Coordinates of C-alpha atoms in Angstrom, one line a residue:
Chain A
X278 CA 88.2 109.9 94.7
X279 CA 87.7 106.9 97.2
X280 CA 84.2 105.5 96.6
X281 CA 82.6 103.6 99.1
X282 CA 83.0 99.4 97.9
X283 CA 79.6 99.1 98.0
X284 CA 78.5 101.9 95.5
X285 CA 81.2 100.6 93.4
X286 CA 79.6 97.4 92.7
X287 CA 76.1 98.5 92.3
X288 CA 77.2 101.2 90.0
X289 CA 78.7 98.5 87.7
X290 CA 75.9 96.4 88.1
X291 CA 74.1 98.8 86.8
X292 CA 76.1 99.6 83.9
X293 CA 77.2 96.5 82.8
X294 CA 73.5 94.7 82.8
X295 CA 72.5 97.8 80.6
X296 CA 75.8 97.8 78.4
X297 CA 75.2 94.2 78.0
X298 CA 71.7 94.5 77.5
X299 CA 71.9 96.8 74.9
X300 CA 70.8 95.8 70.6
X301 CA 72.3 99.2 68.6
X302 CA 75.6 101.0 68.9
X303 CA 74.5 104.4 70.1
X304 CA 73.3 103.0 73.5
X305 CA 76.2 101.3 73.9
X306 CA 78.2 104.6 73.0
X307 CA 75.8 106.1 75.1
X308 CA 78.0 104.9 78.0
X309 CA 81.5 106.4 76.8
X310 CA 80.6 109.8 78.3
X311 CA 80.4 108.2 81.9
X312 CA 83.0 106.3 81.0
X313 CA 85.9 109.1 80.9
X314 CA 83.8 110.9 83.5
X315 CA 84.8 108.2 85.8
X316 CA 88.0 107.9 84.4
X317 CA 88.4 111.4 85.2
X318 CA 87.0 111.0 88.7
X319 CA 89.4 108.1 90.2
X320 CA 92.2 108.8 87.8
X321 CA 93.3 105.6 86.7
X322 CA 96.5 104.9 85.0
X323 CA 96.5 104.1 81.3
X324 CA 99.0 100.9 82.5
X325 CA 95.7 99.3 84.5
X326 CA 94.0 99.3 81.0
X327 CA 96.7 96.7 79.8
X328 CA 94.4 94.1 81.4
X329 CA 92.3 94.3 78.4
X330 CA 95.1 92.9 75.9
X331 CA 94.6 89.3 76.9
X332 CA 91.0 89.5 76.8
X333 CA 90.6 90.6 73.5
X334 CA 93.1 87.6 72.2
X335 CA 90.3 85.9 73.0
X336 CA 87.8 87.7 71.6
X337 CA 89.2 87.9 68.0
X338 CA 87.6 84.6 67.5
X339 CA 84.3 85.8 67.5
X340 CA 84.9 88.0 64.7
X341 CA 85.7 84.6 62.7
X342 CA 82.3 82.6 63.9
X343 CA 79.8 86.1 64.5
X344 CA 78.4 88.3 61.3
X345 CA 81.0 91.5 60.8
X346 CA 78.3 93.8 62.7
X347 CA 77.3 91.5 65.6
X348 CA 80.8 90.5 66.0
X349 CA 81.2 94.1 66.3
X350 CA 78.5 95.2 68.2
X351 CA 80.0 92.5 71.2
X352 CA 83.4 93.5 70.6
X353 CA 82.8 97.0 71.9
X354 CA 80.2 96.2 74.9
X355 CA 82.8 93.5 76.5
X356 CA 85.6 96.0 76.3
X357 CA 83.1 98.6 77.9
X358 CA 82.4 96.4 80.5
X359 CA 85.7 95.3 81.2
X360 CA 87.1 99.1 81.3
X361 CA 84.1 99.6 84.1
X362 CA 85.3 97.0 85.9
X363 CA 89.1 97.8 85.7
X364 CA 87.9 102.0 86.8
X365 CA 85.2 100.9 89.3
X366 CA 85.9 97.5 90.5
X367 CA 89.6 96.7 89.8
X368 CA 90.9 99.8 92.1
X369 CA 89.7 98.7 94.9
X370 CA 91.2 96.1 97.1
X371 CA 89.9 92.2 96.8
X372 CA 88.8 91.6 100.3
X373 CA 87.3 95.6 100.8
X374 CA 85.2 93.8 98.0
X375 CA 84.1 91.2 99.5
X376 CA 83.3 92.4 102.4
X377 CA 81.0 95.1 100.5
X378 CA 79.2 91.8 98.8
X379 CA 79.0 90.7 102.4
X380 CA 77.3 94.7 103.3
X381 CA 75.2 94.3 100.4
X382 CA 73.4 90.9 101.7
X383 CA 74.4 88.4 99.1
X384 CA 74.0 85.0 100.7
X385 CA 76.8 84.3 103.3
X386 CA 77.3 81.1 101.8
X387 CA 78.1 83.1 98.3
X388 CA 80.6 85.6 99.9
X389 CA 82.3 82.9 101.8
X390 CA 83.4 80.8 98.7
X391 CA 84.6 83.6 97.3
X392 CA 86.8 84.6 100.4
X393 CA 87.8 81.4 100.5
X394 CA 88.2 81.2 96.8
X395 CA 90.5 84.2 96.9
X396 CA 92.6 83.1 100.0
X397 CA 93.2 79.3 99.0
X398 CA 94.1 80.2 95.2
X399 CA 97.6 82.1 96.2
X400 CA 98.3 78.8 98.6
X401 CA 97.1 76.0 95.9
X402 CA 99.6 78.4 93.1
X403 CA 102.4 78.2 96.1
X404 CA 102.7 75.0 96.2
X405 CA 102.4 74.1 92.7
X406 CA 105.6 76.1 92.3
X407 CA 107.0 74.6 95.0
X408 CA 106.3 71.1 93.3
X409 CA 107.2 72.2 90.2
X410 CA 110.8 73.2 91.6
X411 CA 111.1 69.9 93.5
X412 CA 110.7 68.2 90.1
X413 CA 113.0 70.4 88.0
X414 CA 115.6 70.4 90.7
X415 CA 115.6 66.7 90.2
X416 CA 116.3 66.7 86.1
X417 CA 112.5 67.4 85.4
X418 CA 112.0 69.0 81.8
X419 CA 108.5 69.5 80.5
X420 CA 108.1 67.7 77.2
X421 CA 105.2 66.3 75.3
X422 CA 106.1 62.7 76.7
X423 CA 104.4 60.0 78.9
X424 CA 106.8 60.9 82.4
X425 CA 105.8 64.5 81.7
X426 CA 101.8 63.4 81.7
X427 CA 102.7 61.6 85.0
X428 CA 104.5 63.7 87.0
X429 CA 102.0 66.6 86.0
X430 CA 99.2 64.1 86.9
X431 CA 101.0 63.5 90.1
X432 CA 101.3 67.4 90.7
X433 CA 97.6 67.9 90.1
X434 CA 96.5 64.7 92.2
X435 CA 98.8 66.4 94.9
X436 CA 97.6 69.4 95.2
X437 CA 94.5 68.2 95.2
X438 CA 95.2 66.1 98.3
X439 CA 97.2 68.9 100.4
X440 CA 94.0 71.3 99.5
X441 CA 91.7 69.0 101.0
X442 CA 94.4 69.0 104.1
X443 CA 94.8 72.5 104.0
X444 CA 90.6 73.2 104.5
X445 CA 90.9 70.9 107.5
X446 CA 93.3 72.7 108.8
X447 CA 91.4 76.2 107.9
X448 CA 88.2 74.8 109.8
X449 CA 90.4 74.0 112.7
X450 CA 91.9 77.4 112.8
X451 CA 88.6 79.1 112.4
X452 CA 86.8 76.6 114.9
X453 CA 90.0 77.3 117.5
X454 CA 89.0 81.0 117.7
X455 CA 85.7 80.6 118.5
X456 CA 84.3 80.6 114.4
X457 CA 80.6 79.9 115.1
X458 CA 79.3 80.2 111.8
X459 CA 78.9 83.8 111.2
X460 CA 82.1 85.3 109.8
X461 CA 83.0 88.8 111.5
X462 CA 84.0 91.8 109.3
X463 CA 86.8 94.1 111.0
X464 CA 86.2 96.9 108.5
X465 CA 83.1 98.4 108.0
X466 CA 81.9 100.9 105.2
X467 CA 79.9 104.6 105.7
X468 CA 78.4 106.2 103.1
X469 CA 79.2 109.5 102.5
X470 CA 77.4 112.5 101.0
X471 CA 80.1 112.0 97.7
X472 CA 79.0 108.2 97.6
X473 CA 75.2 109.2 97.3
X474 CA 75.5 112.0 94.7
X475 CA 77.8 109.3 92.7
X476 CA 75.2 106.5 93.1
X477 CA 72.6 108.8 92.5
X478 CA 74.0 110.4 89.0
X479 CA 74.4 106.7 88.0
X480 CA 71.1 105.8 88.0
X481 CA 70.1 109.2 86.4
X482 CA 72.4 108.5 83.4
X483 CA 71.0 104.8 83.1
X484 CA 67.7 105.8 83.2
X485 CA 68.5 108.7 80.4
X486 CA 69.4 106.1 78.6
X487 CA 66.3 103.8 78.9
X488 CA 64.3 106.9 78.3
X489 CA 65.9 107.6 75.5
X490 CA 65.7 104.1 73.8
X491 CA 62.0 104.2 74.8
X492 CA 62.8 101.9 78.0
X493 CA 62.7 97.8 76.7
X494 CA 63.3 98.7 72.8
X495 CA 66.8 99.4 73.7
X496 CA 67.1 96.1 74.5
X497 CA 65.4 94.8 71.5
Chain B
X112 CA 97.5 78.2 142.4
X113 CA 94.3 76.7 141.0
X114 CA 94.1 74.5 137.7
X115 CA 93.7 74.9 134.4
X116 CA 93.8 71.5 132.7
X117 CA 94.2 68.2 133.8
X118 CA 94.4 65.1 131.5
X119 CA 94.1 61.8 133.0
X120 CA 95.0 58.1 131.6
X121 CA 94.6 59.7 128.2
X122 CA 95.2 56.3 124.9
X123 CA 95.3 57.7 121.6
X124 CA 95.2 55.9 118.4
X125 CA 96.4 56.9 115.3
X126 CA 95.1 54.5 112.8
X127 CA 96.5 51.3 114.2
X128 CA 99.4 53.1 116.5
X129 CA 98.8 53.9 120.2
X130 CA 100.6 57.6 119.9
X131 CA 99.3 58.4 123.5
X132 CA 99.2 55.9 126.2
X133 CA 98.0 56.1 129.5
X134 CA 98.8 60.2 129.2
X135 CA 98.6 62.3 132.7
X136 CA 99.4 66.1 132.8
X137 CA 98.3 68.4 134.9
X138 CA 98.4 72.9 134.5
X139 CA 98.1 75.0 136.8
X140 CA 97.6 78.8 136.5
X141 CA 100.3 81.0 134.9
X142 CA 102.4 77.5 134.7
X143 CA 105.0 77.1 132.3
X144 CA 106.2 74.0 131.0
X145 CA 107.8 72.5 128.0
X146 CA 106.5 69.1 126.3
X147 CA 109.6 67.4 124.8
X148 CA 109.8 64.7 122.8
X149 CA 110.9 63.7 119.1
X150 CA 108.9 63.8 115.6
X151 CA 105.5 61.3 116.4
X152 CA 106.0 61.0 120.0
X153 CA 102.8 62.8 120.2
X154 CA 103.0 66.3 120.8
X155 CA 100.7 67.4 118.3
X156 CA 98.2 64.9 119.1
X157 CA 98.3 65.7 122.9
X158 CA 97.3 69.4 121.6
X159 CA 94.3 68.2 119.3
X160 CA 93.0 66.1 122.1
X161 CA 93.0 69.3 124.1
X162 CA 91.0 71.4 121.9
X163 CA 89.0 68.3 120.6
X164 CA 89.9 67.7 117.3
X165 CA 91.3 64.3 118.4
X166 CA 88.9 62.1 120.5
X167 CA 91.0 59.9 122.5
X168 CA 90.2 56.5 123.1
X169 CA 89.9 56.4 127.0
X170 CA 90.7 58.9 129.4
X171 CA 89.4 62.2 131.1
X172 CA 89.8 65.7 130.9
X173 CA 89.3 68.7 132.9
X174 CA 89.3 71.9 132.2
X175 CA 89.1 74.6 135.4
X176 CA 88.2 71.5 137.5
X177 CA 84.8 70.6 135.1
X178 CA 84.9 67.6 133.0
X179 CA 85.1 68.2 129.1
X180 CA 83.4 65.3 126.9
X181 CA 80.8 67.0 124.5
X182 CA 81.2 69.2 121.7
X183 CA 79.7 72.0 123.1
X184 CA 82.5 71.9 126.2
X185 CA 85.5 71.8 123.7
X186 CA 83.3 74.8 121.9
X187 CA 83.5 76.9 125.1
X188 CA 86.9 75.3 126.5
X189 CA 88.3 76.8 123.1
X190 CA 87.5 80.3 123.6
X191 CA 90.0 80.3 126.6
X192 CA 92.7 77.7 124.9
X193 CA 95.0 79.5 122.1
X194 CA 96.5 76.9 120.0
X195 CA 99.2 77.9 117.6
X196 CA 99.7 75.5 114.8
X197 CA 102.8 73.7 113.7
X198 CA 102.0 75.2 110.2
X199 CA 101.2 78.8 110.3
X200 CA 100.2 78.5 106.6
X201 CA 97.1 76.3 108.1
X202 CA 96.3 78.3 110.4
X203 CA 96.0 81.9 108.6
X204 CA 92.7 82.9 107.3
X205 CA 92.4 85.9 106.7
X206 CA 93.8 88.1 103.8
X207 CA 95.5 91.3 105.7
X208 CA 97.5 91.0 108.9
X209 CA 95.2 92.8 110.5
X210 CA 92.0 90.9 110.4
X211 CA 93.8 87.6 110.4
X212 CA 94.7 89.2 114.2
X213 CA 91.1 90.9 115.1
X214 CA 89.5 87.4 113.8
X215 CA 90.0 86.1 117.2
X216 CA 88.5 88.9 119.0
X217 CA 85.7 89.3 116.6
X218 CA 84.3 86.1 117.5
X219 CA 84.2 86.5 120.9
X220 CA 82.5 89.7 120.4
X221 CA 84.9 92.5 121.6
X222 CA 83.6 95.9 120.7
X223 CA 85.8 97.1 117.2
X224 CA 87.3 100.3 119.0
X225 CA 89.0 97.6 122.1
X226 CA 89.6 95.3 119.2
X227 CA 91.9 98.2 117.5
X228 CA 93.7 98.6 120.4
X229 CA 94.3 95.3 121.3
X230 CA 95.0 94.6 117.6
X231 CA 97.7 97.6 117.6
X232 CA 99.4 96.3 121.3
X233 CA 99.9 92.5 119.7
X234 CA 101.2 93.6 116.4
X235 CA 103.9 96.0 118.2
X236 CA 104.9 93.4 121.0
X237 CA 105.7 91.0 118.0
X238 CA 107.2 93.6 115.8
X239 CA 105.3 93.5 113.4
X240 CA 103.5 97.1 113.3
X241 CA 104.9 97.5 109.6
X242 CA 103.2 94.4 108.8
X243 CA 99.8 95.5 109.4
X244 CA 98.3 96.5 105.9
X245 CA 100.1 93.6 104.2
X246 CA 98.4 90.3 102.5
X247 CA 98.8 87.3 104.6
X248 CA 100.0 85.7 101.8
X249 CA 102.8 88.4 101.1
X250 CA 104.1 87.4 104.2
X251 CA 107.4 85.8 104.5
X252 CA 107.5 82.5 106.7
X253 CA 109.3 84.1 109.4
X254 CA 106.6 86.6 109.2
X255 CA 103.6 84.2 109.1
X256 CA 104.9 82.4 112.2
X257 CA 105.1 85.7 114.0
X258 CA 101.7 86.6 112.6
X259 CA 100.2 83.5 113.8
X260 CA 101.5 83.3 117.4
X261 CA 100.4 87.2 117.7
X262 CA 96.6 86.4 116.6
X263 CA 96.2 83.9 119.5
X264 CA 98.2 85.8 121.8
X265 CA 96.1 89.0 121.2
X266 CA 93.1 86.1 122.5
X267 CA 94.8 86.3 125.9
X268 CA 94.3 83.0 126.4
X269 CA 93.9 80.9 129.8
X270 CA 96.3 78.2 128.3
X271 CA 98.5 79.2 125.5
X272 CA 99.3 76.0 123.8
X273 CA 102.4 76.3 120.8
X274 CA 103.7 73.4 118.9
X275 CA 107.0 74.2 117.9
X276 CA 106.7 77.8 117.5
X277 CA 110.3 78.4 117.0
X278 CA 110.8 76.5 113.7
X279 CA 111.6 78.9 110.9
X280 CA 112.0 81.9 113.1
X281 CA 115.3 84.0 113.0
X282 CA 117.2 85.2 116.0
X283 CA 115.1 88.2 116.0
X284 CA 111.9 86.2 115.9
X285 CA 112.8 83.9 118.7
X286 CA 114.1 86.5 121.1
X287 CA 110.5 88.1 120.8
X288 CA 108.5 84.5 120.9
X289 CA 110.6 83.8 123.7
X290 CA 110.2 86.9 125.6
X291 CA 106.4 87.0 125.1
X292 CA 106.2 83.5 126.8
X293 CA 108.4 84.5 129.5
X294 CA 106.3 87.1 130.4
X295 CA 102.9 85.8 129.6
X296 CA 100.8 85.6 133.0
X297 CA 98.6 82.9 132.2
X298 CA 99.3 78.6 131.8
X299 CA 102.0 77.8 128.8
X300 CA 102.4 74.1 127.3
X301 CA 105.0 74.6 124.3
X302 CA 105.6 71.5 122.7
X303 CA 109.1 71.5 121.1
X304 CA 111.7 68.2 119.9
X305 CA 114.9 70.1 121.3
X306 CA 115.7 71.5 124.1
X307 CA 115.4 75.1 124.7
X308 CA 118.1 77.2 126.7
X309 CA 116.1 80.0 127.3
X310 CA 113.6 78.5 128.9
X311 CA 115.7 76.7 131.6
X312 CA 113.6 77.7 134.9
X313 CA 110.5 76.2 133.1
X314 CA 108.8 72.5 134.2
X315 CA 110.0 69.6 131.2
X316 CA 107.7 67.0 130.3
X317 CA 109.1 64.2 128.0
X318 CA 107.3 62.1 125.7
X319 CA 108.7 59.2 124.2
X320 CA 108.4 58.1 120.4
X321 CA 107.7 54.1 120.5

């Protein structure tokens, strides 16, 4: 089912403060329900879940720093949270999302460094590899050696200076086509009757939950 | 035929080099005319003067026959000058084809349902319909050069400045650049360090590198 952008994000916003939020297992179980009920809704394939291998790598640590329970208890909450954001968030395309950001009035400055963010960090990875191949097709082998450190530094203090060449460049293009400060959005959103009843079930289930927990205790 | 642009006496300097000296060119409407010269003879520079990026030492400029000096001229001069970068990775913003082509147009506040249209016109003149979904930075460099000389054509600019529009294009590419131009109605300057045969019947101007 295509969700509107915007009721994406607040509907994991919504879970993900109060998954986060959450002291005791049972809330945060409380959430598995809507879980596969979403799941079921935009039917996402099992492959988009592989995303969470790399993030649990990292969290195995905290099972060797954090108590057995605690360690746990956060364990299961970030893979909940990153599962809502694969299903809700992660479907949708990156700029639909920010333009939804943009809809749902978060300061212009915000959504612009992330466009920007988002555009420039495909460019920057470009020309590393392009670097990168202009070094190895001239005998370059990484190795844990002093001309490795230097040509990496070089690299880095390269990319560094095209990046600050390439915004000039993006301000002249924007300022060429009349960019007076306002950035336009060619797509725009409407919220459908599907969008509302999804939105509004959302906050029903999150406020079961803080009913059931006795509202703050959950929390606590 | 009335004018577009004039400059007049225009120096440059380029840290400690004079790249323009003593620079007069003159546009009329729906002129064509091709500025030749070799790498650093000051093609580029002549087009960054024109839309104000580059502040040239002495010299005038005029623009429909009004003289443009402040910010605020260049600001309204460049919502009827298209420049098309030598880069086309500098000059694409956006992340789909088809914003990085309605951006223009947005600006200058077309309604969204002309901006469609007009969006849909450009991308099928430059053959790139199929294109229109894609990231930007999918594209292939043929592409992106195609992609940025369609989102200032779709502008419909009074001058149409290109600075060497052709490099990296295939035959394909350059038989549709070249075909655009030729039929564009409005004042071309396409800077360019070879010669181009099909654009014989067009007006040369030659710049010198020293």
């Amino acid at each position: 089912m295509s969700l509107d952008p915007r009721v994406r994000i607040i509907a994991f916003f919504l879970v993900a403060v109060s998954v986060a939020l959450s002291r005791s297992f049972s809330a945060v179980l409380f959430f598995l329900p809507y879980l596969v009920f979403i799941l079921f809704l935009e039917r996402v394939k099992p492959s988009h879940f592989k995303k969470l291998i790399p993030a649990n790598l990292f969290l195995v640590f905290i099972f060797l720093t954090v108590p057995l329970r605690e360690a746990l208890l956060i364990f299961v909450k970030c893979n909940l949270i990153l599962s809502f954001l694969i299903v809700l968030v992660s479907t949708e395309r990156f700029p639909v999302l920010i333009h939804a950001l943009h809809h749902l009035k978060l300061p212009d400055k915000l959504v612009h460094l992330v466009f920007f963010t988002y555009r420039y960090v495909h460019i920057i990875d470009e020309e590393y590899r392009t670097f990168m191949k202009a070094a190895k097709a001239r005998g370059f082998h990484p190795k844990t050696d002093r001309i490795t450190y230097k040509t990496l530094s070089y690299i880095l203090a390269n990319l560094i200076v095209r990046s600050y060449e390439k915004s000039k460049w993006a301000y002249k293009s924007m300022v060429c086509r009349g960019f007076h400060g306002v950035f336009p959005l060619y797509y725009h959103f409407e919220m459908g009757f599907k969008d509302l009843c999804f939105l509004g079930f959302t906050f029903v289930y999150v406020g079961a939950l803080w009913a059931r927990y006795s509202g703050l205790k959950m929390f606590m | 035929m009335g004018e577009i642009f004039r400059a007049e006496d225009v120096y440059v300097k380029r840290g400690e080099n004079l790249v323009l000296k003593g620079f007069n060119l003159a546009v009329g409407e729906g002129e064509k005319l091709l500025l030749l010269g070799p790498n650093g003879s000051g093609k580029t520079t002549f087009f960054e003067v024109v839309v104000g990026f580059v502040k040239p030492e002495r010299g005038r400029l005029l623009f429909m026959g009004k003289p443009v000096e402040a910010e605020s001229d260049f600001r309204l001069l460049r919502r009827k000058v298209g420049y098309v970068f030598q880069d086309p990775e500098s000059q694409i913003l956006m992340p789909t084809v088809e914003e990085e082509i309605a951006f223009g147009l947005l600006n200058l506040g077309m309604p969204r349902s002309k901006i469609r249209e007009e969006v849909e016109m450009v991308l099928s003149a430059f053959g790139i319909s199929h294109l229109k979904r894609k990231f930007t930075h999918e594209l292939s460099w043929g592409e992106k050069r195609l992609l940025s000389i369609a989102s200032i054509a779709v502008m419909k600019p009074e001058l149409f400045l290109l600075d060497e529009p052709f490099a990296g294009l295939d035959e394909r590419g350059v038989r549709i650049v070249a075909s655009f131009l030729k039929e564009y109605d409005k004042a071309v300057i396409l800077a360019s360090h070879t010669e181009l045969n099909f654009f014989e019947d067009w007006d040369k101007f030659y710049l010198r590198a020293d």
